[in-house]
Short mmCIF file of C-alpha atoms in Angstrom, two decimals:
data_model
loop_
_atom_site.label_atom_id
_atom_site.label_comp_id
_atom_site.label_asym_id
_atom_site.label_seq_id
_atom_site.Cartn_x
_atom_site.Cartn_y
_atom_site.Cartn_z
CA UNK J 1 7.63 79.34 89.59
CA UNK J 2 10.74 81.40 88.94
CA UNK J 3 11.12 85.06 89.84
CA UNK J 4 9.40 87.42 87.42
CA UNK J 5 11.12 90.63 86.28
CA UNK J 6 9.99 93.59 84.22
CA UNK J 7 12.37 95.07 81.68
CA UNK J 8 12.61 98.22 83.80
CA UNK J 9 13.63 96.15 86.86
CA UNK J 10 16.35 94.47 84.83
CA UNK J 11 17.49 97.85 83.46
CA UNK J 12 17.83 99.23 86.97
CA UNK J 13 20.17 96.38 87.96
CA UNK J 14 23.15 97.32 85.87
CA UNK J 15 26.36 97.83 87.82
CA UNK J 16 29.39 95.88 88.92
CA UNK J 17 27.54 95.15 92.17
CA UNK J 18 24.71 93.42 90.29
CA UNK J 19 24.49 92.90 86.55
CA UNK J 20 21.40 91.33 85.04
CA UNK J 21 20.92 90.61 81.35
CA UNK J 22 18.05 89.22 79.34
CA UNK J 23 18.51 86.32 76.93
CA UNK J 24 15.34 85.16 75.19
CA UNK J 25 12.92 86.24 77.91
CA UNK J 26 15.08 84.71 80.64
CA UNK J 27 16.92 86.85 83.19
CA UNK J 28 20.51 86.05 84.14
CA UNK J 29 22.60 87.49 86.97
CA UNK J 30 26.10 87.55 85.48
CA UNK J 31 27.70 89.53 88.31
CA UNK J 32 29.89 86.62 89.46
CA UNK J 33 30.86 85.89 85.85
CA UNK J 34 32.12 89.40 85.02
CA UNK J 35 35.80 88.62 85.68
CA UNK J 36 35.58 85.20 84.04
CA UNK J 37 33.90 86.15 80.76
CA UNK J 38 36.34 85.36 77.91
CA UNK J 39 35.30 88.56 76.09
CA UNK J 40 36.00 90.66 79.17
CA UNK J 41 33.70 92.17 81.74
CA UNK J 42 33.04 95.29 79.67
CA UNK J 43 30.92 93.40 77.14
CA UNK J 44 28.67 92.11 79.93
CA UNK J 45 28.50 95.51 81.59
CA UNK J 46 27.62 97.11 78.23
CA UNK J 47 24.74 94.65 77.87
CA UNK J 48 23.77 94.84 81.53
CA UNK J 49 20.14 95.72 82.06
CA UNK J 50 19.34 95.00 78.41
CA UNK J 51 18.13 92.25 76.14
CA UNK J 52 21.35 90.73 74.80
CA UNK J 53 19.70 87.89 72.85
CA UNK J 54 20.67 89.00 69.34
CA UNK J 55 24.26 89.80 70.27
CA UNK J 56 24.61 86.52 72.18
CA UNK J 57 23.44 84.64 69.09
CA UNK J 58 25.54 86.68 66.66
CA UNK J 59 28.76 85.90 68.51
CA UNK J 60 28.12 82.19 68.00
CA UNK J 61 28.68 81.02 71.56
CA UNK J 62 29.65 77.39 72.01
CA UNK J 63 27.37 74.74 73.45
CA UNK J 64 29.48 74.88 76.62
CA UNK J 65 28.83 78.64 76.89
CA UNK J 66 25.10 78.05 76.52
CA UNK J 67 25.21 75.40 79.24
CA UNK J 68 27.26 77.69 81.49
CA UNK J 69 24.78 80.54 81.01
CA UNK J 70 22.07 78.40 82.62
CA UNK J 71 24.10 78.51 85.85
CA UNK J 72 23.31 82.22 86.13
CA UNK J 73 19.58 81.98 85.42
CA UNK J 74 17.61 83.85 88.10
CA UNK J 75 14.18 84.32 86.54
CA UNK J 76 12.22 85.38 83.51
CA UNK J 77 10.43 88.37 82.12
CA UNK J 78 6.82 88.93 83.05
CA UNK J 79 4.61 87.41 80.38
CA UNK J 80 3.41 90.75 79.01
CA UNK J 81 7.01 91.82 78.20
CA UNK J 82 8.27 88.63 76.58
CA UNK J 83 9.22 88.50 72.91
CA UNK J 84 8.48 84.76 72.70
CA UNK J 85 11.16 84.31 70.07
CA UNK J 86 12.82 80.92 69.94
CA UNK J 87 16.28 80.91 71.47
CA UNK J 88 18.53 80.32 68.48
CA UNK J 89 21.49 79.52 70.66
CA UNK J 90 19.82 76.38 71.99
CA UNK J 91 18.80 75.13 68.57
CA UNK J 92 21.09 77.10 66.28
CA UNK J 93 22.59 75.50 63.25
CA UNK J 94 25.96 76.88 64.39
CA UNK J 95 25.72 74.96 67.66
CA UNK J 96 24.52 71.84 65.86
CA UNK J 97 27.24 72.19 63.24
CA UNK J 98 29.86 72.70 65.94
CA UNK J 99 28.71 69.57 67.77
CA UNK J 100 28.69 67.52 64.55
CA UNK J 101 32.20 68.74 63.70
CA UNK J 102 33.44 67.74 67.16
CA UNK J 103 31.87 64.30 66.80
CA UNK J 104 33.26 63.88 63.28
CA UNK J 105 36.73 64.93 64.44
CA UNK J 106 36.61 62.43 67.31
CA UNK J 107 35.38 59.72 64.97
CA UNK J 108 38.12 60.47 62.43
CA UNK J 109 40.81 60.35 65.12
CA UNK J 110 39.45 57.04 66.43
CA UNK J 111 39.48 55.52 62.92
CA UNK J 112 43.04 56.72 62.37
CA UNK J 113 44.14 55.16 65.65
CA UNK J 114 42.44 51.85 64.79
CA UNK J 115 44.04 51.92 61.35
CA UNK J 116 47.48 52.49 62.86
CA UNK J 117 47.02 49.58 65.25
CA UNK J 118 45.87 47.29 62.42
CA UNK J 119 48.84 48.30 60.27
CA UNK J 120 51.20 47.57 63.16
CA UNK J 121 49.64 44.13 63.65
CA UNK J 122 49.90 43.33 59.94
CA UNK J 123 53.50 44.53 59.87
CA UNK J 124 54.55 42.32 62.79
CA UNK J 125 52.57 39.26 61.64
CA UNK J 126 53.93 39.22 58.09
CA UNK J 127 57.51 40.25 58.77
#
């Protein structure tokens, strides 16, 4: 069982020495990520001690960002304080769309490369 936090416990842990945030009833310690966050440490500090679920979703974080966030998971909210809303960032259409676009782009590039090779073969065989 993971560590259980109340919202007030999370709120009290909001400084550069220890910064906890809540994302969909899960608690993350992002202290070590402050200097690495692409949006700057201030955005994490501003959300420190709070539920940042909506803002995290609204930014449209990449699948890689979602995976990276799991590295900082330290616990969850006590059951009585959970919102029990589905985490959009794990199932969001943006994330799905982004993944499909990446796959389509890779597929298109592969087809172009195969086409170029076939054209080269045809050129050398018939000339």
